[in-house]
Structure formats: C-alpha cells, structure tokens
Amino acid sequence: AGIYPNVFAAVKNIARTEGPRGFFVGALPTAARNVPFVVVTFTVYGALSAWRGEAKSTAESLGRGVTAALVAGVVTQPVDVVKTRMMTQAASTAVPYANTLDCIRTIWKNEGPLAFYAGFAQRTTYMGPLWATQFALNGKFLEAFAKQKQHAGNNGSSKP
C-alpha cells in the first residue's frame, strides 16, 4: 500500500508503535471475509456432489472446485472490497472512513455498486485454481485412504 518502504520497516514500526496487537489489526475483517467464503465454497461443492454424485475423475473435481470458488467469490467479493478499503485507508489521501457502514455508503455513493466487485478478476485468478486443486487432492487422498483400508481389511489387519 506504499505506507512503508519495505517489510522490515513495517515490522519495526508496527512493533514499536502498536506492539504485538498491531500485527493482528486486520484479523477480524479477514475472518469476516474468509469464513463465509469457505462456507459457501464447501456448500456449493457439496451441492454439486449431491446433484451429480461423487466426482468420478480429477477433472470433475477440478471443475467443481473452480465453480464452487467462483460462486463463493461472487458472494463474498463486496466484503473483500470493504475489508481492503478499510485496511489500506492509511495509505490513501481520501478522508478516512468513520466505520464499516461509512465505507459501504461512501463506495456506493461515489463509485456505484459495481465498485464492490473491484479486483474480482485478480482474486479469481488465484482462488479458482487453489480451490480446484484442494478438492481434487482431497478426492485423491480419500481414494488412497479407502484403498489402504480395504487392503488392511483383506490382510486381516486393522493397522493402516
């Protein structure tokens, strides 16, 4: 955000002026965006699996993962924009927001509703592949565990 010349200067300044709590200032807003994102992602993936049955291939898991992440992104992007604006306002020359509601009103009034989707393309560039990979790997791990359990059962052993 251009507030500090480098990460070391930022760490030193935050530690000196705000103490350890200064490193967690954005934790609540980040959780307010991430928790709903994860809930929506898993819910959409689960709904797709309930509708179409369990994914039968890695490609199918990848497709469902991308779809789930994109839906979650559409739902949570406005929260991400507000979070980002609130967290980076110190680097701005604009009048600081009084609170979250003021931030929402100011964006809506000055930039319009589409401003709440600023950065969506950039965000989806990483979140689609990230979640697609997560769900595909999850499927592979579940297959491997099932095979291991079956193999252990065939040997009369309960050990993995």
Short mmCIF file of N, CA, C and O in Angstrom, two decimals, residues 44-159:
data_model
loop_
_atom_site.label_atom_id
_atom_site.label_comp_id
_atom_site.label_asym_id
_atom_site.label_seq_id
_atom_site.Cartn_x
_atom_site.Cartn_y
_atom_site.Cartn_z
N VAL A 44 -21.37 -25.13 -1.89
CA VAL A 44 -21.59 -25.28 -3.34
C VAL A 44 -20.99 -26.59 -3.84
O VAL A 44 -21.62 -27.32 -4.61
N TYR A 45 -19.77 -26.91 -3.39
CA TYR A 45 -19.15 -28.17 -3.81
C TYR A 45 -20.02 -29.35 -3.36
O TYR A 45 -20.27 -30.28 -4.13
N GLY A 46 -20.51 -29.30 -2.14
CA GLY A 46 -21.38 -30.37 -1.63
C GLY A 46 -22.68 -30.46 -2.41
O GLY A 46 -23.16 -31.56 -2.70
N ALA A 47 -23.25 -29.31 -2.76
CA ALA A 47 -24.50 -29.30 -3.54
C ALA A 47 -24.26 -29.90 -4.93
O ALA A 47 -25.10 -30.66 -5.43
N LEU A 48 -23.14 -29.56 -5.54
CA LEU A 48 -22.81 -30.13 -6.86
C LEU A 48 -22.64 -31.64 -6.75
O LEU A 48 -23.08 -32.39 -7.63
N SER A 49 -22.01 -32.09 -5.67
CA SER A 49 -21.81 -33.53 -5.47
C SER A 49 -23.14 -34.23 -5.19
O SER A 49 -23.36 -35.35 -5.65
N ALA A 50 -24.03 -33.59 -4.45
CA ALA A 50 -25.34 -34.19 -4.17
C ALA A 50 -26.17 -34.27 -5.45
O ALA A 50 -26.89 -35.24 -5.68
N TRP A 51 -26.03 -33.27 -6.30
CA TRP A 51 -26.79 -33.20 -7.54
C TRP A 51 -26.27 -34.17 -8.59
O TRP A 51 -27.02 -34.87 -9.23
N ARG A 52 -24.94 -34.22 -8.73
CA ARG A 52 -24.32 -35.02 -9.79
C ARG A 52 -23.70 -36.33 -9.30
O ARG A 52 -23.20 -37.10 -10.10
N GLY A 53 -23.68 -36.55 -8.00
CA GLY A 53 -23.00 -37.71 -7.45
C GLY A 53 -21.54 -37.38 -7.20
O GLY A 53 -21.05 -36.31 -7.59
N GLU A 54 -20.85 -38.28 -6.54
CA GLU A 54 -19.43 -38.04 -6.25
C GLU A 54 -18.65 -37.88 -7.56
O GLU A 54 -18.97 -38.52 -8.56
N ALA A 55 -17.65 -37.03 -7.52
CA ALA A 55 -16.82 -36.81 -8.71
C ALA A 55 -16.13 -38.11 -9.09
O ALA A 55 -15.58 -38.80 -8.25
N LYS A 56 -16.18 -38.42 -10.38
CA LYS A 56 -15.62 -39.68 -10.86
C LYS A 56 -14.23 -39.52 -11.47
O LYS A 56 -13.61 -40.49 -11.87
N SER A 57 -13.77 -38.29 -11.54
CA SER A 57 -12.44 -38.05 -12.11
C SER A 57 -11.83 -36.81 -11.48
O SER A 57 -12.54 -35.99 -10.88
N THR A 58 -10.54 -36.69 -11.65
CA THR A 58 -9.84 -35.49 -11.17
C THR A 58 -10.35 -34.26 -11.89
O THR A 58 -10.56 -33.21 -11.27
N ALA A 59 -10.60 -34.39 -13.18
CA ALA A 59 -11.10 -33.25 -13.96
C ALA A 59 -12.46 -32.78 -13.42
O ALA A 59 -12.72 -31.57 -13.33
N GLU A 60 -13.30 -33.72 -13.04
CA GLU A 60 -14.61 -33.36 -12.49
C GLU A 60 -14.44 -32.65 -11.15
O GLU A 60 -15.12 -31.65 -10.87
N SER A 61 -13.54 -33.12 -10.29
CA SER A 61 -13.26 -32.45 -9.02
C SER A 61 -12.72 -31.05 -9.25
O SER A 61 -13.10 -30.11 -8.56
N LEU A 62 -11.82 -30.92 -10.22
CA LEU A 62 -11.27 -29.61 -10.55
C LEU A 62 -12.36 -28.65 -11.00
O LEU A 62 -12.42 -27.50 -10.55
N GLY A 63 -13.24 -29.12 -11.86
CA GLY A 63 -14.33 -28.28 -12.36
C GLY A 63 -15.28 -27.84 -11.26
O GLY A 63 -15.68 -26.68 -11.19
N ARG A 64 -15.61 -28.78 -10.39
CA ARG A 64 -16.49 -28.43 -9.28
C ARG A 64 -15.81 -27.47 -8.32
O ARG A 64 -16.44 -26.56 -7.77
N GLY A 65 -14.52 -27.66 -8.09
CA GLY A 65 -13.78 -26.76 -7.21
C GLY A 65 -13.72 -25.34 -7.74
O GLY A 65 -13.93 -24.38 -6.99
N VAL A 66 -13.47 -25.21 -9.04
CA VAL A 66 -13.44 -23.87 -9.66
C VAL A 66 -14.83 -23.24 -9.56
O VAL A 66 -14.96 -22.06 -9.18
N THR A 67 -15.85 -24.00 -9.88
CA THR A 67 -17.22 -23.48 -9.82
C THR A 67 -17.57 -23.03 -8.41
O THR A 67 -18.10 -21.93 -8.21
N ALA A 68 -17.27 -23.86 -7.42
CA ALA A 68 -17.57 -23.52 -6.03
C ALA A 68 -16.85 -22.25 -5.61
O ALA A 68 -17.44 -21.37 -4.96
N ALA A 69 -15.58 -22.14 -5.96
CA ALA A 69 -14.80 -20.95 -5.59
C ALA A 69 -15.32 -19.70 -6.29
O ALA A 69 -15.36 -18.62 -5.68
N LEU A 70 -15.72 -19.82 -7.54
CA LEU A 70 -16.24 -18.65 -8.25
C LEU A 70 -17.56 -18.18 -7.65
O LEU A 70 -17.77 -16.97 -7.48
N VAL A 71 -18.43 -19.11 -7.31
CA VAL A 71 -19.70 -18.72 -6.67
C VAL A 71 -19.41 -18.04 -5.33
O VAL A 71 -19.97 -16.99 -5.02
N ALA A 72 -18.52 -18.63 -4.55
CA ALA A 72 -18.16 -18.03 -3.25
C ALA A 72 -17.53 -16.66 -3.45
O ALA A 72 -17.79 -15.74 -2.66
N GLY A 73 -16.74 -16.51 -4.48
CA GLY A 73 -16.13 -15.22 -4.77
C GLY A 73 -17.15 -14.15 -5.09
O GLY A 73 -17.06 -13.01 -4.62
N VAL A 74 -18.15 -14.51 -5.89
CA VAL A 74 -19.21 -13.56 -6.23
C VAL A 74 -19.95 -13.12 -4.96
O VAL A 74 -20.24 -11.94 -4.78
N VAL A 75 -20.20 -14.07 -4.08
CA VAL A 75 -20.94 -13.78 -2.84
C VAL A 75 -20.12 -12.91 -1.88
O VAL A 75 -20.66 -12.01 -1.24
N THR A 76 -18.82 -13.17 -1.77
CA THR A 76 -18.01 -12.51 -0.75
C THR A 76 -17.16 -11.34 -1.25
O THR A 76 -16.54 -10.64 -0.44
N GLN A 77 -17.13 -11.09 -2.55
CA GLN A 77 -16.29 -10.01 -3.07
C GLN A 77 -16.63 -8.64 -2.48
O GLN A 77 -15.71 -7.89 -2.15
N PRO A 78 -17.91 -8.29 -2.30
CA PRO A 78 -18.18 -6.98 -1.68
C PRO A 78 -17.56 -6.85 -0.29
O PRO A 78 -17.03 -5.79 0.06
N VAL A 79 -17.58 -7.90 0.50
CA VAL A 79 -16.96 -7.88 1.82
C VAL A 79 -15.46 -7.70 1.69
O VAL A 79 -14.83 -6.95 2.45
N ASP A 80 -14.86 -8.36 0.69
CA ASP A 80 -13.42 -8.24 0.47
C ASP A 80 -13.04 -6.80 0.10
O ASP A 80 -12.04 -6.28 0.57
N VAL A 81 -13.85 -6.17 -0.74
CA VAL A 81 -13.56 -4.79 -1.14
C VAL A 81 -13.62 -3.86 0.08
O VAL A 81 -12.72 -3.05 0.29
N VAL A 82 -14.66 -4.00 0.89
CA VAL A 82 -14.79 -3.15 2.09
C VAL A 82 -13.62 -3.41 3.03
O VAL A 82 -13.00 -2.47 3.55
N LYS A 83 -13.28 -4.69 3.24
CA LYS A 83 -12.15 -5.05 4.11
C LYS A 83 -10.86 -4.39 3.60
O LYS A 83 -10.12 -3.77 4.37
N THR A 84 -10.62 -4.51 2.32
CA THR A 84 -9.39 -3.97 1.75
C THR A 84 -9.35 -2.45 1.86
O THR A 84 -8.32 -1.88 2.22
N ARG A 85 -10.46 -1.81 1.58
CA ARG A 85 -10.51 -0.34 1.70
C ARG A 85 -10.26 0.10 3.14
O ARG A 85 -9.53 1.06 3.38
N MET A 86 -10.87 -0.59 4.08
CA MET A 86 -10.70 -0.23 5.49
C MET A 86 -9.24 -0.45 5.92
O MET A 86 -8.68 0.37 6.65
N MET A 87 -8.63 -1.53 5.46
CA MET A 87 -7.28 -1.86 5.89
C MET A 87 -6.21 -0.99 5.23
O MET A 87 -5.13 -0.83 5.78
N THR A 88 -6.52 -0.46 4.06
CA THR A 88 -5.50 0.32 3.35
C THR A 88 -5.77 1.82 3.36
O THR A 88 -5.05 2.58 2.72
N GLN A 89 -6.75 2.25 4.11
CA GLN A 89 -7.09 3.67 4.09
C GLN A 89 -5.96 4.56 4.61
O GLN A 89 -5.88 5.73 4.25
N ALA A 90 -5.07 4.01 5.40
CA ALA A 90 -3.95 4.82 5.92
C ALA A 90 -3.02 5.27 4.79
O ALA A 90 -2.36 6.30 4.91
N ALA A 91 -3.00 4.50 3.70
CA ALA A 91 -2.14 4.87 2.57
C ALA A 91 -2.84 5.78 1.58
O ALA A 91 -2.24 6.22 0.60
N SER A 92 -4.09 6.09 1.83
CA SER A 92 -4.88 6.89 0.91
C SER A 92 -4.88 8.36 1.33
O SER A 92 -4.72 8.69 2.49
N THR A 93 -5.10 9.22 0.34
CA THR A 93 -5.22 10.65 0.64
C THR A 93 -6.68 11.03 0.90
O THR A 93 -6.97 12.16 1.23
N ALA A 94 -7.57 10.06 0.74
CA ALA A 94 -9.00 10.31 0.97
C ALA A 94 -9.29 10.47 2.45
O ALA A 94 -8.51 10.04 3.30
N VAL A 95 -10.42 11.07 2.74
CA VAL A 95 -10.87 11.21 4.12
C VAL A 95 -11.10 9.80 4.68
O VAL A 95 -11.76 8.99 4.03
N PRO A 96 -10.55 9.48 5.84
CA PRO A 96 -10.72 8.13 6.40
C PRO A 96 -12.19 7.81 6.67
O PRO A 96 -12.97 8.68 7.01
N TYR A 97 -12.52 6.54 6.53
CA TYR A 97 -13.88 6.08 6.83
C TYR A 97 -14.07 6.11 8.35
O TYR A 97 -13.19 5.74 9.11
N ALA A 98 -15.26 6.50 8.78
CA ALA A 98 -15.56 6.54 10.20
C ALA A 98 -15.75 5.13 10.75
O ALA A 98 -15.39 4.85 11.88
N ASN A 99 -16.32 4.24 9.92
CA ASN A 99 -16.59 2.87 10.31
C ASN A 99 -16.94 2.06 9.05
O ASN A 99 -16.93 2.62 7.95
N THR A 100 -17.30 0.83 9.24
CA THR A 100 -17.61 -0.04 8.10
C THR A 100 -18.81 0.46 7.31
O THR A 100 -18.78 0.48 6.07
N LEU A 101 -19.85 0.87 8.00
CA LEU A 101 -21.04 1.37 7.31
C LEU A 101 -20.73 2.62 6.49
O LEU A 101 -21.21 2.78 5.37
N ASP A 102 -19.88 3.48 7.04
CA ASP A 102 -19.45 4.68 6.30
C ASP A 102 -18.69 4.28 5.05
O ASP A 102 -18.86 4.89 3.99
N CYS A 103 -17.86 3.26 5.15
CA CYS A 103 -17.11 2.78 3.99
C CYS A 103 -18.07 2.29 2.91
O CYS A 103 -17.93 2.65 1.74
N ILE A 104 -19.06 1.50 3.30
CA ILE A 104 -20.04 0.97 2.34
C ILE A 104 -20.81 2.11 1.67
O ILE A 104 -20.94 2.15 0.45
N ARG A 105 -21.30 3.04 2.48
CA ARG A 105 -22.06 4.18 1.93
C ARG A 105 -21.20 5.01 0.98
O ARG A 105 -21.67 5.44 -0.08
N THR A 106 -19.95 5.26 1.36
CA THR A 106 -19.07 6.09 0.54
C THR A 106 -18.77 5.42 -0.79
O THR A 106 -18.82 6.08 -1.85
N ILE A 107 -18.47 4.14 -0.77
CA ILE A 107 -18.22 3.42 -2.02
C ILE A 107 -19.46 3.47 -2.90
O ILE A 107 -19.39 3.78 -4.10
N TRP A 108 -20.62 3.17 -2.33
CA TRP A 108 -21.87 3.13 -3.10
C TRP A 108 -22.16 4.51 -3.72
O TRP A 108 -22.47 4.61 -4.91
N LYS A 109 -22.03 5.55 -2.90
CA LYS A 109 -22.36 6.91 -3.35
C LYS A 109 -21.37 7.43 -4.40
O LYS A 109 -21.77 7.99 -5.41
N ASN A 110 -20.07 7.24 -4.14
CA ASN A 110 -19.05 7.83 -5.01
C ASN A 110 -18.66 6.98 -6.21
O ASN A 110 -18.22 7.52 -7.22
N GLU A 111 -18.83 5.66 -6.09
CA GLU A 111 -18.34 4.79 -7.17
C GLU A 111 -19.41 3.88 -7.76
O GLU A 111 -19.22 3.31 -8.82
N GLY A 112 -20.50 3.71 -7.06
CA GLY A 112 -21.58 2.87 -7.55
C GLY A 112 -21.42 1.42 -7.13
O GLY A 112 -20.36 1.01 -6.64
N PRO A 113 -22.46 0.63 -7.34
CA PRO A 113 -22.46 -0.76 -6.86
C PRO A 113 -21.41 -1.66 -7.50
O PRO A 113 -20.92 -2.60 -6.87
N LEU A 114 -21.03 -1.38 -8.74
CA LEU A 114 -20.01 -2.23 -9.38
C LEU A 114 -18.65 -2.12 -8.72
O LEU A 114 -17.82 -3.03 -8.85
N ALA A 115 -18.42 -1.05 -7.97
CA ALA A 115 -17.14 -0.89 -7.27
C ALA A 115 -16.93 -2.00 -6.23
O ALA A 115 -15.79 -2.31 -5.89
N PHE A 116 -18.01 -2.62 -5.77
CA PHE A 116 -17.88 -3.70 -4.80
C PHE A 116 -17.31 -4.97 -5.43
O PHE A 116 -17.03 -5.94 -4.73
N TYR A 117 -17.15 -4.96 -6.75
CA TYR A 117 -16.54 -6.10 -7.44
C TYR A 117 -15.18 -5.74 -8.03
O TYR A 117 -14.64 -6.49 -8.83
N ALA A 118 -14.61 -4.63 -7.58
CA ALA A 118 -13.26 -4.25 -8.00
C ALA A 118 -12.30 -5.34 -7.54
O ALA A 118 -12.39 -5.83 -6.42
N GLY A 119 -11.41 -5.75 -8.41
CA GLY A 119 -10.42 -6.75 -8.07
C GLY A 119 -10.91 -8.19 -8.17
O GLY A 119 -10.18 -9.13 -7.85
N PHE A 120 -12.15 -8.39 -8.61
CA PHE A 120 -12.71 -9.74 -8.68
C PHE A 120 -11.90 -10.62 -9.64
O PHE A 120 -11.60 -11.78 -9.32
N ALA A 121 -11.53 -10.09 -10.79
CA ALA A 121 -10.75 -10.89 -11.75
C ALA A 121 -9.43 -11.34 -11.15
O ALA A 121 -9.03 -12.51 -11.28
N GLN A 122 -8.75 -10.44 -10.45
CA GLN A 122 -7.48 -10.79 -9.83
C GLN A 122 -7.67 -11.83 -8.73
O GLN A 122 -6.88 -12.77 -8.60
N ARG A 123 -8.72 -11.68 -7.95
CA ARG A 123 -8.97 -12.63 -6.87
C ARG A 123 -9.30 -14.02 -7.42
O ARG A 123 -8.84 -15.03 -6.89
N THR A 124 -10.08 -14.06 -8.48
CA THR A 124 -10.44 -15.37 -9.05
C THR A 124 -9.26 -16.04 -9.74
O THR A 124 -9.25 -17.26 -9.87
N THR A 125 -8.28 -15.26 -10.13
CA THR A 125 -7.10 -15.83 -10.78
C THR A 125 -6.38 -16.80 -9.85
O THR A 125 -5.81 -17.80 -10.28
N TYR A 126 -6.40 -16.52 -8.56
CA TYR A 126 -5.74 -17.45 -7.63
C TYR A 126 -6.74 -18.37 -6.92
O TYR A 126 -6.44 -19.53 -6.65
N MET A 127 -7.94 -17.89 -6.60
CA MET A 127 -8.82 -18.72 -5.79
C MET A 127 -9.45 -19.87 -6.56
O MET A 127 -9.66 -20.94 -6.00
N GLY A 128 -9.72 -19.70 -7.85
CA GLY A 128 -10.27 -20.80 -8.64
C GLY A 128 -9.33 -21.99 -8.68
O GLY A 128 -9.68 -23.10 -8.26
N PRO A 129 -8.09 -21.79 -9.15
CA PRO A 129 -7.14 -22.91 -9.17
C PRO A 129 -6.79 -23.45 -7.78
O PRO A 129 -6.63 -24.66 -7.61
N LEU A 130 -6.72 -22.57 -6.80
CA LEU A 130 -6.40 -23.01 -5.44
C LEU A 130 -7.45 -24.00 -4.93
O LEU A 130 -7.12 -25.09 -4.45
N TRP A 131 -8.71 -23.63 -5.03
CA TRP A 131 -9.77 -24.49 -4.52
C TRP A 131 -10.00 -25.70 -5.42
O TRP A 131 -10.37 -26.78 -4.93
N ALA A 132 -9.80 -25.55 -6.71
CA ALA A 132 -9.90 -26.71 -7.60
C ALA A 132 -8.87 -27.76 -7.20
O ALA A 132 -9.18 -28.96 -7.08
N THR A 133 -7.66 -27.32 -6.94
CA THR A 133 -6.59 -28.23 -6.52
C THR A 133 -6.92 -28.85 -5.17
O THR A 133 -6.72 -30.05 -4.97
N GLN A 134 -7.44 -28.05 -4.26
CA GLN A 134 -7.77 -28.57 -2.93
C GLN A 134 -8.79 -29.70 -3.03
O GLN A 134 -8.62 -30.76 -2.43
N PHE A 135 -9.85 -29.50 -3.80
CA PHE A 135 -10.88 -30.53 -3.90
C PHE A 135 -10.38 -31.75 -4.68
O PHE A 135 -10.73 -32.89 -4.34
N ALA A 136 -9.56 -31.54 -5.71
CA ALA A 136 -9.01 -32.68 -6.45
C ALA A 136 -8.08 -33.51 -5.56
O ALA A 136 -8.15 -34.74 -5.56
N LEU A 137 -7.22 -32.85 -4.81
CA LEU A 137 -6.33 -33.57 -3.90
C LEU A 137 -7.11 -34.27 -2.79
O LEU A 137 -6.77 -35.38 -2.40
N ASN A 138 -8.15 -33.62 -2.30
CA ASN A 138 -8.99 -34.24 -1.29
C ASN A 138 -9.57 -35.55 -1.83
O ASN A 138 -9.57 -36.56 -1.13
N GLY A 139 -10.03 -35.54 -3.07
CA GLY A 139 -10.56 -36.75 -3.69
C GLY A 139 -9.51 -37.84 -3.80
O GLY A 139 -9.78 -39.01 -3.52
N LYS A 140 -8.31 -37.45 -4.17
CA LYS A 140 -7.21 -38.43 -4.30
C LYS A 140 -6.84 -39.01 -2.94
O LYS A 140 -6.59 -40.21 -2.82
N PHE A 141 -6.79 -38.17 -1.91
CA PHE A 141 -6.48 -38.67 -0.57
C PHE A 141 -7.56 -39.62 -0.07
O PHE A 141 -7.26 -40.65 0.53
N LEU A 142 -8.82 -39.28 -0.32
CA LEU A 142 -9.91 -40.16 0.11
C LEU A 142 -9.83 -41.52 -0.59
O LEU A 142 -10.03 -42.56 0.03
N GLU A 143 -9.49 -41.51 -1.89
CA GLU A 143 -9.31 -42.76 -2.63
C GLU A 143 -8.17 -43.57 -2.03
O GLU A 143 -8.29 -44.79 -1.84
N ALA A 144 -7.05 -42.92 -1.76
CA ALA A 144 -5.89 -43.61 -1.21
C ALA A 144 -6.21 -44.21 0.16
O ALA A 144 -5.83 -45.36 0.44
N PHE A 145 -6.92 -43.46 1.01
CA PHE A 145 -7.28 -43.97 2.33
C PHE A 145 -8.24 -45.16 2.21
O PHE A 145 -8.14 -46.12 2.96
N ALA A 146 -9.18 -45.08 1.29
CA ALA A 146 -10.13 -46.18 1.09
C ALA A 146 -9.39 -47.44 0.63
O ALA A 146 -9.68 -48.55 1.11
N LYS A 147 -8.44 -47.28 -0.30
CA LYS A 147 -7.66 -48.43 -0.77
C LYS A 147 -6.82 -49.02 0.36
O LYS A 147 -6.71 -50.23 0.51
N GLN A 148 -6.23 -48.15 1.16
CA GLN A 148 -5.41 -48.60 2.27
C GLN A 148 -6.27 -49.36 3.29
O GLN A 148 -5.88 -50.41 3.79
N LYS A 149 -7.44 -48.85 3.56
CA LYS A 149 -8.35 -49.51 4.50
C LYS A 149 -8.81 -50.86 3.94
O LYS A 149 -8.86 -51.85 4.67
N GLN A 150 -9.10 -50.91 2.66
CA GLN A 150 -9.52 -52.15 2.02
C GLN A 150 -8.38 -53.17 2.05
O GLN A 150 -8.58 -54.33 2.36
N HIS A 151 -7.19 -52.71 1.75
CA HIS A 151 -6.02 -53.59 1.76
C HIS A 151 -5.78 -54.15 3.16
O HIS A 151 -5.50 -55.33 3.33
N ALA A 152 -5.90 -53.29 4.17
CA ALA A 152 -5.70 -53.73 5.55
C ALA A 152 -6.78 -54.75 5.94
O ALA A 152 -6.50 -55.72 6.63
N GLY A 153 -8.01 -54.52 5.49
CA GLY A 153 -9.10 -55.45 5.78
C GLY A 153 -8.90 -56.80 5.12
O GLY A 153 -9.22 -57.85 5.70
N ASN A 154 -8.31 -56.83 3.92
CA ASN A 154 -8.06 -58.08 3.21
C ASN A 154 -6.94 -58.88 3.86
O ASN A 154 -6.88 -60.09 3.72
N ASN A 155 -6.07 -58.23 4.58
CA ASN A 155 -4.95 -58.90 5.26
C ASN A 155 -5.30 -59.31 6.67
O ASN A 155 -4.46 -59.83 7.39
N GLY A 156 -6.52 -58.98 7.11
CA GLY A 156 -6.93 -59.31 8.46
C GLY A 156 -6.30 -58.43 9.51
O GLY A 156 -6.31 -58.70 10.68
N SER A 157 -5.73 -57.34 9.07
CA SER A 157 -5.07 -56.41 9.98
C SER A 157 -5.88 -55.14 10.12
O SER A 157 -6.51 -54.71 9.15
N SER A 158 -5.90 -54.59 11.28
CA SER A 158 -6.61 -53.32 11.47
C SER A 158 -5.67 -52.15 11.39
O SER A 158 -6.09 -51.01 11.51
N LYS A 159 -4.37 -52.42 11.19
CA LYS A 159 -3.39 -51.33 11.11
C LYS A 159 -3.38 -50.78 9.70
O LYS A 159 -3.54 -51.51 8.74
#
